[in-house]
CSV table of C-alpha atoms and ligand atoms in Angstrom, one decimal:
chain,number,residue,atom,x,y,z
A,1394,MET,CA,-101.8,-3.7,-33.3
A,1395,SER,CA,-98.2,-4.2,-34.4
A,1396,ASP,CA,-97.5,-4.3,-38.2
A,1397,GLN,CA,-95.5,-7.5,-37.5
A,1398,HIS,CA,-97.0,-10.7,-38.7
A,1399,ALA,CA,-96.4,-14.5,-38.9
A,1400,ILE,CA,-96.5,-16.4,-42.2
A,1401,LEU,CA,-98.3,-19.8,-42.2
A,1402,THR,CA,-97.8,-21.9,-45.3
A,1403,LEU,CA,-100.4,-24.6,-45.9
A,1404,GLY,CA,-99.7,-26.4,-49.2
A,1405,ASP,CA,-99.7,-23.7,-51.7
A,1406,GLU,CA,-101.7,-21.3,-49.5
A,1407,ILE,CA,-99.9,-18.6,-47.6
A,1408,LEU,CA,-101.5,-17.1,-44.5
A,1409,ARG,CA,-100.5,-13.8,-42.8
A,1410,LEU,CA,-101.4,-13.7,-39.1
A,1411,ASN,CA,-101.0,-10.5,-37.1
A,1412,ILE,CA,-98.6,-10.4,-34.2
A,1413,VAL,CA,-100.1,-8.5,-31.3
A,1414,ASN,CA,-97.6,-7.2,-28.6
A,1415,GLY,CA,-98.5,-6.1,-25.1
A,1416,THR,CA,-96.6,-3.7,-22.8
A,1417,GLU,CA,-94.4,-6.5,-21.4
A,1418,GLY,CA,-93.7,-10.2,-22.0
A,1419,PRO,CA,-94.2,-12.4,-25.0
A,1420,GLY,CA,-96.2,-11.1,-27.9
A,1421,THR,CA,-99.1,-13.2,-29.4
A,1422,ILE,CA,-100.0,-14.5,-32.9
A,1423,ASP,CA,-103.7,-13.5,-33.5
A,1424,ILE,CA,-105.1,-16.9,-34.6
A,1425,ALA,CA,-108.8,-15.9,-34.4
A,1426,PRO,CA,-109.2,-15.9,-38.2
A,1427,LEU,CA,-107.4,-19.3,-38.5
A,1428,TYR,CA,-110.4,-21.7,-38.6
A,1429,LYS,CA,-112.4,-19.6,-41.0
A,1430,GLN,CA,-109.4,-19.3,-43.4
A,1431,THR,CA,-108.0,-22.8,-43.1
A,1432,GLY,CA,-110.7,-25.1,-41.6
A,1433,LEU,CA,-108.0,-26.0,-39.0
A,1434,PHE,CA,-108.0,-25.5,-35.2
A,1435,THR,CA,-104.9,-25.0,-33.1
A,1436,ARG,CA,-104.3,-27.7,-30.4
A,1437,ASP,CA,-102.7,-26.8,-27.1
A,1438,PRO,CA,-103.6,-29.1,-24.2
A,1439,GLY,CA,-103.0,-27.3,-20.9
A,1440,PHE,CA,-102.8,-24.0,-22.8
A,1441,LEU,CA,-99.0,-23.9,-22.5
A,1442,SER,CA,-98.7,-21.5,-25.5
A,1443,THR,CA,-102.2,-19.9,-25.4
A,1444,ALA,CA,-103.1,-16.4,-24.2
A,1445,SER,CA,-106.8,-16.6,-23.4
A,1446,CYS,CA,-107.4,-12.9,-23.1
A,1447,ASN,CA,-105.9,-9.4,-22.8
A,1448,SER,CA,-105.2,-8.3,-19.2
A,1449,GLN,CA,-103.7,-5.4,-17.3
A,1450,ILE,CA,-103.9,-6.9,-13.8
A,1451,THR,CA,-100.8,-9.1,-13.2
A,1452,TYR,CA,-97.6,-9.6,-15.0
A,1453,ILE,CA,-95.4,-12.7,-14.5
A,1454,ASP,CA,-92.0,-13.4,-16.0
A,1455,GLY,CA,-91.4,-17.1,-15.1
A,1456,ASP,CA,-87.8,-17.1,-16.2
A,1457,ALA,CA,-86.8,-14.0,-14.3
A,1458,GLY,CA,-89.0,-14.8,-11.3
A,1459,ILE,CA,-90.9,-11.6,-11.6
A,1460,LEU,CA,-94.4,-11.0,-10.3
A,1461,ARG,CA,-96.1,-7.5,-10.4
A,1462,TYR,CA,-99.7,-6.5,-9.5
A,1463,ARG,CA,-100.7,-3.5,-11.8
A,1464,GLY,CA,-97.0,-2.9,-12.3
A,1465,TYR,CA,-96.0,-2.9,-8.7
A,1466,PRO,CA,-93.3,-5.6,-7.8
A,1467,ILE,CA,-94.7,-8.1,-5.3
A,1468,GLU,CA,-91.6,-7.5,-3.1
A,1469,GLN,CA,-92.6,-3.8,-2.6
A,1470,LEU,CA,-96.3,-4.6,-1.9
A,1471,ALA,CA,-95.3,-7.5,0.4
A,1472,GLU,CA,-93.1,-5.1,2.4
A,1473,HIS,CA,-95.3,-2.0,2.5
A,1474,ALA,CA,-98.9,-2.6,1.7
A,1475,SER,CA,-101.9,-4.0,3.5
A,1476,PHE,CA,-104.0,-6.8,1.9
A,1477,LEU,CA,-107.0,-4.5,1.5
A,1478,GLU,CA,-104.8,-1.9,-0.3
A,1479,VAL,CA,-103.7,-4.6,-2.7
A,1480,ALA,CA,-107.3,-5.7,-3.2
A,1481,TYR,CA,-108.2,-2.2,-4.1
A,1482,LEU,CA,-105.2,-2.0,-6.5
A,1483,LEU,CA,-106.1,-5.2,-8.3
A,1484,ILE,CA,-109.7,-4.1,-8.8
A,1485,HIS,CA,-109.2,-0.4,-9.7
A,1486,GLY,CA,-105.7,-0.5,-11.2
A,1487,GLU,CA,-104.3,2.2,-8.9
A,1488,LEU,CA,-103.2,2.3,-5.2
A,1489,PRO,CA,-106.0,4.1,-3.3
A,1490,THR,CA,-105.5,7.6,-1.9
A,1491,ARG,CA,-106.0,8.0,1.9
A,1492,VAL,CA,-109.6,9.0,1.3
A,1493,GLU,CA,-110.3,6.3,-1.2
A,1494,PHE,CA,-108.8,3.7,1.1
A,1495,ALA,CA,-110.8,4.9,4.1
A,1496,GLU,CA,-114.0,4.6,2.1
A,1497,PHE,CA,-113.0,1.2,0.7
A,1498,GLU,CA,-112.1,-0.2,4.1
A,1499,HIS,CA,-115.4,1.2,5.6
A,1500,VAL,CA,-117.4,-0.5,2.9
A,1501,ILE,CA,-115.6,-3.9,3.3
A,1502,THR,CA,-115.8,-3.7,7.0
A,1503,ASN,CA,-119.6,-3.1,6.8
A,1504,HIS,CA,-120.2,-6.0,4.5
A,1505,THR,CA,-118.4,-8.7,6.5
A,1506,MET,CA,-121.6,-10.1,8.1
A,1507,LEU,CA,-123.7,-12.9,6.6
A,1508,LYS,CA,-127.4,-13.1,6.4
A,1509,GLU,CA,-128.4,-15.2,9.5
A,1510,GLY,CA,-129.9,-17.9,7.2
A,1511,LEU,CA,-126.4,-18.5,5.7
A,1512,PHE,CA,-124.9,-19.3,9.0
A,1513,ARG,CA,-127.5,-22.0,9.3
A,1514,PHE,CA,-126.3,-23.6,6.1
A,1515,PHE,CA,-123.3,-24.9,8.0
A,1516,GLU,CA,-125.5,-27.0,10.3
A,1517,GLY,CA,-126.4,-29.1,7.3
A,1518,PHE,CA,-122.8,-30.2,6.6
A,1519,HIS,CA,-121.4,-33.3,8.2
A,1520,TYR,CA,-119.2,-32.3,11.2
A,1521,ASP,CA,-116.0,-33.2,9.4
A,1522,ALA,CA,-116.9,-31.7,6.0
A,1523,HIS,CA,-113.9,-30.2,4.2
A,1524,PRO,CA,-113.9,-26.4,4.5
A,1525,MET,CA,-113.5,-26.1,0.8
A,1526,ALA,CA,-116.7,-28.2,0.2
A,1527,MET,CA,-118.5,-25.9,2.6
A,1528,MET,CA,-117.1,-22.7,0.9
A,1529,VAL,CA,-118.1,-23.9,-2.6
A,1530,GLY,CA,-121.6,-24.5,-1.4
A,1531,VAL,CA,-122.1,-21.4,0.7
A,1532,VAL,CA,-120.4,-18.9,-1.7
A,1533,GLY,CA,-122.5,-20.3,-4.6
A,1534,SER,CA,-125.7,-19.8,-2.6
A,1535,LEU,CA,-125.0,-16.1,-1.9
A,1536,SER,CA,-126.8,-15.4,-5.2
A,1537,ALA,CA,-130.0,-16.5,-3.5
A,1538,PHE,CA,-129.6,-13.6,-1.1
A,1539,TYR,CA,-128.6,-10.8,-3.4
A,1540,HIS,CA,-130.6,-11.6,-6.6
A,1541,ASP,CA,-131.9,-8.0,-6.7
A,1542,THR,CA,-128.4,-6.6,-7.3
A,1543,ILE,CA,-126.6,-9.0,-9.6
A,1544,ASP,CA,-127.1,-7.4,-13.0
A,1545,ILE,CA,-123.6,-8.2,-14.4
A,1546,HIS,CA,-124.1,-5.4,-17.0
A,1547,ASN,CA,-124.5,-2.8,-14.2
A,1548,PRO,CA,-121.0,-1.5,-13.2
A,1549,GLU,CA,-122.3,-0.5,-9.8
A,1550,HIS,CA,-123.6,-4.0,-9.2
A,1551,ARG,CA,-120.3,-5.5,-10.3
A,1552,ILE,CA,-118.3,-3.4,-7.9
A,1553,ARG,CA,-120.8,-3.9,-5.1
A,1554,ASN,CA,-120.6,-7.7,-5.4
A,1555,ALA,CA,-116.9,-7.7,-5.8
A,1556,TYR,CA,-116.7,-5.9,-2.5
A,1557,ARG,CA,-119.3,-8.1,-0.9
A,1558,LEU,CA,-117.3,-11.2,-1.8
A,1559,ILE,CA,-114.0,-9.8,-0.5
A,1560,ALA,CA,-115.8,-8.8,2.7
A,1561,LYS,CA,-117.6,-12.1,3.3
A,1562,MET,CA,-115.0,-14.7,2.4
A,1563,PRO,CA,-113.2,-14.5,5.8
A,1564,THR,CA,-116.6,-14.8,7.6
A,1565,ILE,CA,-117.5,-17.9,5.5
A,1566,ALA,CA,-114.1,-19.5,5.9
A,1567,ALA,CA,-114.1,-18.9,9.6
A,1568,ALA,CA,-117.6,-20.3,9.9
A,1569,ALA,CA,-116.4,-23.5,8.1
A,1570,TYR,CA,-113.5,-23.7,10.6
A,1571,LYS,CA,-115.9,-23.3,13.5
A,1572,HIS,CA,-118.2,-26.0,12.1
A,1573,ASN,CA,-115.3,-28.4,12.1
A,1574,ALA,CA,-114.3,-27.4,15.6
A,1575,GLY,CA,-117.9,-27.9,16.8
A,1576,GLU,CA,-117.9,-24.3,18.1
A,1577,LEU,CA,-120.4,-21.4,17.8
A,1578,VAL,CA,-119.4,-18.9,15.0
A,1579,ILE,CA,-117.8,-15.7,16.0
A,1580,TYR,CA,-119.3,-12.7,14.2
A,1581,PRO,CA,-116.9,-10.1,12.7
A,1582,ASN,CA,-116.1,-7.1,14.9
A,1583,ASN,CA,-116.1,-3.8,13.0
A,1584,GLN,CA,-113.5,-2.3,15.3
A,1585,VAL,CA,-110.9,-4.9,14.1
A,1586,SER,CA,-108.8,-5.0,10.9
A,1587,TYR,CA,-109.7,-7.3,8.0
A,1588,ILE,CA,-106.9,-9.7,8.8
A,1589,GLY,CA,-107.4,-9.4,12.5
A,1590,ASN,CA,-111.0,-10.4,12.0
A,1591,MET,CA,-109.9,-13.5,10.0
A,1592,LEU,CA,-107.9,-14.6,13.0
A,1593,ARG,CA,-110.5,-13.6,15.6
A,1594,MET,CA,-113.4,-15.3,13.8
A,1595,MET,CA,-111.4,-18.6,13.8
A,1596,PHE,CA,-109.7,-18.6,17.2
A,1597,ALA,CA,-111.8,-16.4,19.5
A,1598,THR,CA,-114.5,-18.1,21.7
A,1599,HIS,CA,-117.5,-16.7,23.5
A,1600,CYS,CA,-115.9,-17.4,26.8
A,1601,GLU,CA,-113.1,-14.9,27.0
A,1602,PRO,CA,-111.5,-11.9,25.2
A,1603,TYR,CA,-109.2,-12.7,22.3
A,1604,GLN,CA,-105.9,-10.9,21.8
A,1605,ILE,CA,-104.8,-10.7,18.1
A,1606,ASP,CA,-101.1,-11.6,17.9
A,1607,PRO,CA,-99.4,-8.8,15.9
A,1608,LEU,CA,-96.9,-11.2,14.3
A,1609,ALA,CA,-99.7,-13.6,13.2
A,1610,GLU,CA,-101.6,-10.6,11.8
A,1611,LYS,CA,-98.5,-9.4,9.9
A,1612,ALA,CA,-97.7,-12.9,8.6
A,1613,LEU,CA,-101.3,-13.4,7.4
A,1614,ASN,CA,-101.4,-10.0,5.8
A,1615,LEU,CA,-98.3,-11.0,3.8
A,1616,LEU,CA,-99.6,-14.4,2.9
A,1617,PHE,CA,-102.9,-12.9,1.6
A,1618,ILE,CA,-100.9,-10.3,-0.5
A,1619,LEU,CA,-98.8,-13.1,-2.0
A,1620,HIS,CA,-101.9,-15.2,-2.8
A,1621,ALA,CA,-104.1,-12.3,-4.1
A,1622,ASP,CA,-103.6,-12.8,-7.8
A,1623,HIS,CA,-101.5,-14.7,-10.3
A,1624,GLU,CA,-102.5,-14.0,-13.9
A,1625,GLN,CA,-104.5,-16.7,-15.8
A,1626,ASN,CA,-104.0,-19.6,-13.4
A,1627,ALA,CA,-106.5,-22.5,-13.4
A,1628,SER,CA,-108.9,-21.0,-10.9
A,1629,THR,CA,-108.8,-17.5,-12.4
A,1630,SER,CA,-109.3,-19.0,-15.9
A,1631,THR,CA,-112.3,-20.9,-14.4
A,1632,VAL,CA,-113.8,-17.7,-13.0
A,1633,ARG,CA,-113.4,-16.0,-16.4
A,1634,LEU,CA,-114.9,-19.0,-18.3
A,1635,VAL,CA,-117.9,-19.3,-16.0
A,1636,GLY,CA,-118.3,-15.5,-16.1
A,1637,SER,CA,-118.2,-15.4,-19.9
A,1638,SER,CA,-121.6,-17.2,-20.0
A,1639,GLY,CA,-123.1,-14.3,-18.0
A,1640,ALA,CA,-123.3,-16.3,-14.8
A,1641,ASN,CA,-123.6,-14.3,-11.6
A,1642,PRO,CA,-120.5,-13.4,-9.6
A,1643,PHE,CA,-121.2,-15.7,-6.7
A,1644,ALA,CA,-121.5,-18.7,-9.1
A,1645,CYS,CA,-118.2,-17.6,-10.7
A,1646,ILE,CA,-116.3,-17.4,-7.5
A,1647,SER,CA,-117.8,-20.7,-6.3
A,1648,ALA,CA,-116.4,-22.3,-9.4
A,1649,GLY,CA,-113.0,-20.7,-8.8
A,1650,ILE,CA,-113.0,-22.1,-5.3
A,1651,ALA,CA,-113.7,-25.6,-6.7
A,1652,SER,CA,-110.9,-25.3,-9.2
A,1653,LEU,CA,-108.4,-24.0,-6.6
A,1654,TRP,CA,-109.1,-27.0,-4.4
A,1655,GLY,CA,-107.2,-29.4,-6.7
A,1656,PRO,CA,-103.9,-30.6,-5.3
A,1657,ALA,CA,-102.1,-29.5,-8.5
A,1658,HIS,CA,-103.2,-25.9,-7.8
A,1659,GLY,CA,-104.2,-24.3,-4.5
A,1660,GLY,CA,-104.7,-27.6,-2.7
A,1661,ALA,CA,-100.9,-28.1,-2.9
A,1662,ASN,CA,-100.3,-26.3,0.4
A,1663,GLU,CA,-102.4,-28.8,2.3
A,1664,ALA,CA,-100.8,-31.6,0.2
A,1665,VAL,CA,-97.3,-30.3,1.1
A,1666,LEU,CA,-98.0,-30.8,4.8
A,1667,ASN,CA,-99.5,-34.2,4.1
A,1668,MET,CA,-96.4,-35.1,2.1
A,1669,LEU,CA,-94.0,-33.9,4.8
A,1670,ASN,CA,-96.0,-36.0,7.4
A,1671,GLN,CA,-95.8,-39.0,4.9
A,1672,ILE,CA,-92.0,-38.6,4.5
A,1673,GLY,CA,-91.7,-38.4,8.2
A,1674,SER,CA,-88.0,-38.0,8.6
A,1675,VAL,CA,-84.9,-36.7,6.8
A,1676,ASP,CA,-83.5,-40.2,6.2
A,1677,LYS,CA,-86.6,-41.0,4.1
A,1678,ILE,CA,-86.2,-38.0,1.8
A,1679,SER,CA,-84.1,-39.8,-0.9
A,1680,GLU,CA,-86.7,-42.6,-1.1
A,1681,TYR,CA,-89.4,-40.0,-1.9
A,1682,ILE,CA,-87.2,-38.0,-4.3
A,1683,ALA,CA,-86.7,-41.3,-6.2
A,1684,ARG,CA,-90.5,-41.8,-6.2
A,1685,ALA,CA,-91.0,-38.3,-7.5
A,1686,LYS,CA,-88.8,-39.1,-10.5
A,1687,ASP,CA,-90.4,-42.4,-11.2
A,1688,LYS,CA,-92.8,-42.1,-14.1
A,1689,ASP,CA,-94.7,-45.1,-13.0
A,1690,ASP,CA,-95.2,-43.6,-9.5
A,1691,PRO,CA,-98.0,-41.0,-9.2
A,1692,PHE,CA,-96.1,-39.4,-6.3
A,1693,ARG,CA,-95.0,-35.8,-7.0
A,1694,LEU,CA,-93.1,-33.5,-4.8
A,1695,MET,CA,-95.9,-31.2,-3.7
A,1696,GLY,CA,-94.9,-27.5,-3.5
A,1697,PHE,CA,-92.4,-28.0,-6.3
A,1698,GLY,CA,-92.7,-27.0,-9.9
A,1699,HIS,CA,-94.8,-24.4,-11.6
A,1700,ARG,CA,-96.3,-24.0,-15.1
A,1701,VAL,CA,-94.8,-20.5,-15.4
A,1702,TYR,CA,-91.9,-20.1,-13.0
A,1703,LYS,CA,-88.9,-21.8,-14.3
A,1704,ASN,CA,-87.0,-20.0,-11.6
A,1705,TYR,CA,-87.6,-19.6,-7.9
A,1706,ASP,CA,-91.2,-18.5,-7.3
A,1707,PRO,CA,-90.7,-14.9,-6.0
A,1708,ARG,CA,-93.4,-15.5,-3.4
A,1709,ALA,CA,-91.6,-18.6,-2.0
A,1710,LYS,CA,-88.5,-16.5,-1.5
A,1711,ILE,CA,-90.5,-13.8,0.5
A,1712,ILE,CA,-92.4,-16.4,2.5
A,1713,ARG,CA,-89.3,-18.4,3.4
A,1714,ASP,CA,-87.9,-15.5,5.4
A,1715,VAL,CA,-91.2,-14.9,7.2
A,1716,CYS,CA,-91.3,-18.6,8.0
A,1717,TYR,CA,-88.3,-18.3,10.3
A,1718,ALA,CA,-89.8,-15.3,12.1
A,1719,VAL,CA,-93.1,-16.9,12.7
A,1720,LEU,CA,-91.7,-20.3,13.7
A,1721,GLU,CA,-89.2,-18.7,16.1
A,1722,GLN,CA,-92.0,-17.1,18.0
A,1723,SER,CA,-94.4,-19.9,17.7
A,1724,ALA,CA,-94.5,-23.1,19.8
A,1725,ASP,CA,-93.6,-24.7,16.5
A,1726,ALA,CA,-90.1,-23.3,16.6
A,1727,ASN,CA,-88.5,-26.8,16.6
A,1728,ASN,CA,-91.2,-28.2,14.4
A,1729,PRO,CA,-89.3,-31.1,12.7
A,1730,LEU,CA,-91.5,-30.6,9.6
A,1731,PHE,CA,-89.8,-27.2,8.9
A,1732,GLU,CA,-86.4,-28.8,9.3
A,1733,LEU,CA,-87.6,-31.6,7.0
A,1734,ALA,CA,-88.9,-29.0,4.5
A,1735,LEU,CA,-85.6,-27.2,4.4
A,1736,ARG,CA,-83.6,-30.4,3.9
A,1737,LEU,CA,-86.0,-31.6,1.2
A,1738,GLU,CA,-85.7,-28.2,-0.5
A,1739,GLU,CA,-81.9,-28.4,-0.3
A,1740,ILE,CA,-81.7,-31.9,-1.7
A,1741,ALA,CA,-84.2,-31.3,-4.5
A,1742,LEU,CA,-82.5,-28.1,-5.6
A,1743,ASN,CA,-79.3,-30.0,-6.1
A,1744,ASP,CA,-80.8,-33.0,-7.9
A,1745,ASP,CA,-80.2,-33.2,-11.7
A,1746,TYR,CA,-83.8,-34.3,-12.3
A,1747,PHE,CA,-85.3,-31.1,-10.7
A,1748,ILE,CA,-82.6,-28.9,-12.1
A,1749,ALA,CA,-83.1,-30.2,-15.6
A,1750,ARG,CA,-86.9,-29.5,-15.3
A,1751,ASN,CA,-86.5,-26.1,-13.5
A,1752,LEU,CA,-88.5,-27.5,-10.6
A,1753,TYR,CA,-88.2,-25.0,-7.8
A,1754,PRO,CA,-90.2,-24.5,-4.6
A,1755,ASN,CA,-93.4,-22.6,-5.3
A,1756,VAL,CA,-95.6,-20.5,-3.0
A,1757,ASP,CA,-97.3,-23.5,-1.6
A,1758,PHE,CA,-94.2,-25.1,-0.3
A,1759,TYR,CA,-93.8,-22.8,2.6
A,1760,SER,CA,-97.3,-21.3,3.0
A,1761,GLY,CA,-98.6,-24.5,4.7
A,1762,ILE,CA,-95.8,-24.4,7.2
A,1763,ILE,CA,-96.6,-20.8,8.2
A,1764,TYR,CA,-100.4,-21.5,8.4
A,1765,ARG,CA,-99.6,-24.5,10.6
A,1766,ALA,CA,-97.4,-22.4,12.8
A,1767,LEU,CA,-100.3,-20.0,13.1
A,1768,ASN,CA,-102.4,-23.0,14.4
A,1769,ILE,CA,-104.5,-23.1,11.3
A,1770,PRO,CA,-105.4,-26.7,10.6
A,1771,GLU,CA,-104.2,-28.3,7.3
A,1772,ASN,CA,-107.7,-28.6,5.9
A,1773,MET,CA,-108.1,-24.8,6.1
A,1774,PHE,CA,-104.9,-24.0,4.1
A,1775,THR,CA,-106.6,-23.9,0.8
A,1776,ALA,CA,-109.6,-22.0,2.3
A,1777,MET,CA,-107.2,-19.3,3.3
A,1778,PHE,CA,-105.8,-19.3,-0.2
A,1779,ALA,CA,-109.3,-18.8,-1.5
A,1780,VAL,CA,-110.0,-15.9,0.8
A,1781,ALA,CA,-106.9,-14.1,-0.5
A,1782,ARG,CA,-107.4,-15.1,-4.2
A,1783,THR,CA,-111.0,-13.7,-4.2
A,1784,ALA,CA,-109.4,-10.2,-4.7
A,1785,GLY,CA,-107.8,-11.5,-7.9
A,1786,TRP,CA,-110.8,-13.5,-9.1
A,1787,VAL,CA,-113.2,-10.5,-8.8
A,1788,SER,CA,-110.7,-8.2,-10.5
A,1789,HIS,CA,-110.5,-10.6,-13.5
A,1790,TRP,CA,-114.2,-11.1,-13.5
A,1791,ILE,CA,-114.8,-7.3,-13.8
A,1792,GLU,CA,-112.0,-6.9,-16.4
A,1793,MET,CA,-113.4,-9.8,-18.5
A,1794,LEU,CA,-116.9,-8.2,-18.5
A,1795,GLU,CA,-115.5,-4.8,-19.4
A,1796,ASP,CA,-113.4,-6.2,-22.2
A,1797,PRO,CA,-115.0,-5.2,-25.5
A,1798,GLU,CA,-113.5,-8.3,-27.1
A,1799,HIS,CA,-115.0,-10.7,-24.5
A,1800,ARG,CA,-117.5,-13.4,-25.7
A,1801,ILE,CA,-118.6,-16.7,-24.3
A,1802,GLY,CA,-115.6,-19.0,-24.0
A,1803,ARG,CA,-116.2,-22.1,-26.1
A,1804,PRO,CA,-113.0,-23.9,-27.1
A,1805,ARG,CA,-113.2,-26.6,-29.9
A,1806,GLN,CA,-111.4,-30.0,-29.9
A,1807,LEU,CA,-109.5,-32.6,-31.9
A,1808,TYR,CA,-112.1,-35.3,-32.3
A,1809,GLN,CA,-110.6,-38.8,-32.1
A,1810,GLY,CA,-113.8,-40.8,-31.4
A,1811,ALA,CA,-115.8,-43.3,-33.5
A,1812,GLN,CA,-116.9,-42.3,-37.0
A,1813,GLN,CA,-120.6,-42.6,-38.0
A,1814,ARG,CA,-122.2,-46.0,-37.3
A,1815,VAL,CA,-125.7,-47.5,-37.2
A,1816,TYR,CA,-127.6,-48.3,-34.0
A,1817,GLN,CA,-128.3,-51.9,-33.4
A,1818,PRO,CA,-131.2,-53.0,-31.1
A,1819,VAL,CA,-130.0,-54.8,-28.0
A,1820,SER,CA,-131.6,-58.0,-29.2
A,1821,GLN,CA,-129.0,-58.0,-32.1
A,1822,ARG,CA,-126.1,-57.1,-29.9
A,1823,SER,CA,-124.2,-60.2,-28.8
P,565,LIG,C1,-100.2,-23.0,-7.7
P,565,LIG,O1,-100.7,-21.4,-12.3
P,565,LIG,C2,-100.5,-20.7,-11.2
P,565,LIG,O2,-100.1,-19.6,-11.2
P,565,LIG,C3,-100.8,-21.5,-9.9
P,565,LIG,C4,-100.4,-20.8,-8.6
P,565,LIG,C5,-101.2,-19.5,-8.3
P,565,LIG,O3,-100.8,-18.7,-7.6
P,565,LIG,O4,-102.4,-19.5,-8.8
P,565,LIG,O5,-99.0,-20.4,-8.6
P,565,LIG,C6,-100.6,-21.7,-7.4
P,565,LIG,O6,-101.0,-23.8,-8.1
P,565,LIG,C7,-98.7,-23.4,-7.5
P,565,LIG,C8,-98.5,-24.9,-7.9
P,565,LIG,C9,-98.9,-25.8,-6.8
P,565,LIG,N1,-98.8,-27.2,-7.2
P,565,LIG,C10,-97.9,-28.1,-6.7
P,565,LIG,O7,-97.0,-27.7,-6.0
P,565,LIG,C11,-98.1,-29.5,-7.1
P,565,LIG,C12,-96.8,-30.2,-7.6
P,565,LIG,N2,-96.4,-29.5,-8.9
P,565,LIG,C13,-96.8,-30.2,-10.1
P,565,LIG,O8,-98.0,-30.9,-10.0
P,565,LIG,C14,-96.5,-29.4,-11.3
P,565,LIG,O9,-95.3,-28.9,-11.2
P,565,LIG,C15,-97.5,-28.3,-11.7
P,565,LIG,C16,-98.9,-28.8,-11.8
P,565,LIG,C17,-97.4,-27.2,-10.7
P,565,LIG,C18,-97.0,-27.8,-13.1
P,565,LIG,O10,-97.3,-28.8,-14.0
P,565,LIG,P1,-96.9,-28.6,-15.6
P,565,LIG,O11,-96.5,-27.2,-15.9
P,565,LIG,O12,-97.9,-29.2,-16.4
P,565,LIG,O13,-95.5,-29.4,-15.6
P,565,LIG,P2,-95.5,-30.9,-16.1
P,565,LIG,O14,-96.4,-31.7,-15.3
P,565,LIG,O15,-95.5,-30.9,-17.6
P,565,LIG,O16,-94.0,-31.3,-15.6
P,565,LIG,C19,-92.9,-31.1,-16.4
P,565,LIG,C20,-91.9,-32.2,-16.0
P,565,LIG,C21,-92.5,-33.6,-16.0
P,565,LIG,O17,-91.4,-34.5,-16.2
P,565,LIG,P3,-91.1,-35.0,-17.7
P,565,LIG,O18,-92.4,-35.6,-18.3
P,565,LIG,O19,-90.6,-33.8,-18.4
P,565,LIG,O20,-90.0,-36.1,-17.5
P,565,LIG,O21,-91.6,-32.0,-14.6
P,565,LIG,C22,-92.1,-33.1,-13.8
P,565,LIG,C23,-93.1,-33.8,-14.6
P,565,LIG,O22,-93.2,-35.2,-14.3
P,565,LIG,N3,-92.6,-32.5,-12.6
P,565,LIG,C24,-92.5,-33.0,-11.3
P,565,LIG,C25,-93.1,-32.1,-10.5
P,565,LIG,N4,-93.7,-31.1,-11.2
P,565,LIG,C26,-93.4,-31.4,-12.5
P,565,LIG,N5,-91.8,-34.1,-10.9
P,565,LIG,C27,-91.9,-34.3,-9.6
P,565,LIG,N6,-92.5,-33.5,-8.7
P,565,LIG,C28,-93.1,-32.4,-9.1
P,565,LIG,N7,-93.7,-31.5,-8.2
């Protein structure tokens, strides 16, 4: 606790509020005593100026375009690490040793299967159910299969379920894809890598051997690392809030998936491709840029803007380079959508409206194009994001439960509704 403080003057009352600094980034004014001492709440719609918790997992500097997982710059992890290494780092705070990683990878690999009854859940969904709708339902129902080991106060149960979720998300996402495709599910193969299995369980069939494309595996490993965590974003905050009531980890992650689905958040990657298809051609770009600026038009440039990054999203920079490599090799090499995306980016980055509001491409602007180049259908883009983000969600869930300061999240409000009035029977209501 720093000895700095903030002075709040209310009429003739003077309040000293402690300033609490972290290891990096903005400090905080500790307003916890405010209501008791003044009878006033703070008001901060969208939590633009609110730190909801202490955390040691991810650090973002939106002005400098910095993103670090447990202190490691995203650029270094993107270049050298595997997604499972990053998942271990996010959960445990340190990169694993060779032995630790071998054990971790063995446990994850041997938890990728689902109980057979869970696979039958998918038969109940309409054939064209959105994969995210299926994932919300199936992940939430996992608690019905593991109720004997979901004591959230038991550290061993917490880690076991964190690993279970990381292990099973690719199997669940792939099963959702197969349901849409009308094909039989492909079970995970324990001889194949985590990322390789994700591709295999989606694209392999029971009719012939499936060859995992090394470039696709490399690109997906990178995309999963970039999507693994991102501080207190909407879906991670959702997981923390649901977890603060003592809900089981599967319910928490199911809530996180639901929050991520929104087009303003993880649903943006799918919305980017829909937007590019809607724009259709380069000569229509200026019309849509004008619509994006028009306050009376709900159209927004999907994949642009970010609550925190007021500079280029470092993840978008990394993805942009990989985009070329993947597209060059894929049948999509001359995909007009990529050209359209590049032109749109160029025009928006030079437009005063976007410059004045620091609206840069974010991670979702390019990720959809790569997923599409990997033959992943648009309605699966956010499901892929959810598989990757599970590593971050479970890390924050554990950190929240281990935080001695944690308590049930219960914000207050500024009430602007009716004041007290008397009930009138309907016979007297004209
Ligand atoms: C993710 O939080 C995270 O970390 C999220 C994420 C993660 O990894 O978890 O990074 C993943 O969700 C990335 C963001 C994906 N969403 C999109 O690409 C959807 C399009 N973007 C916008 O919806 C918006 O930029 C948000 C939601 C991302 C951020 O919204 P904010 O911070 O609330 O910003 P705002 O709505 O207050 O906008 C500020 C101004 C407004 O104009 P003015 O009122 O000042 O005149 O910028 C404008 C907005 O109208 N604006 C846009 C715009 N985004 C903001 N105008 C046109 N197109 C856009 N995309």
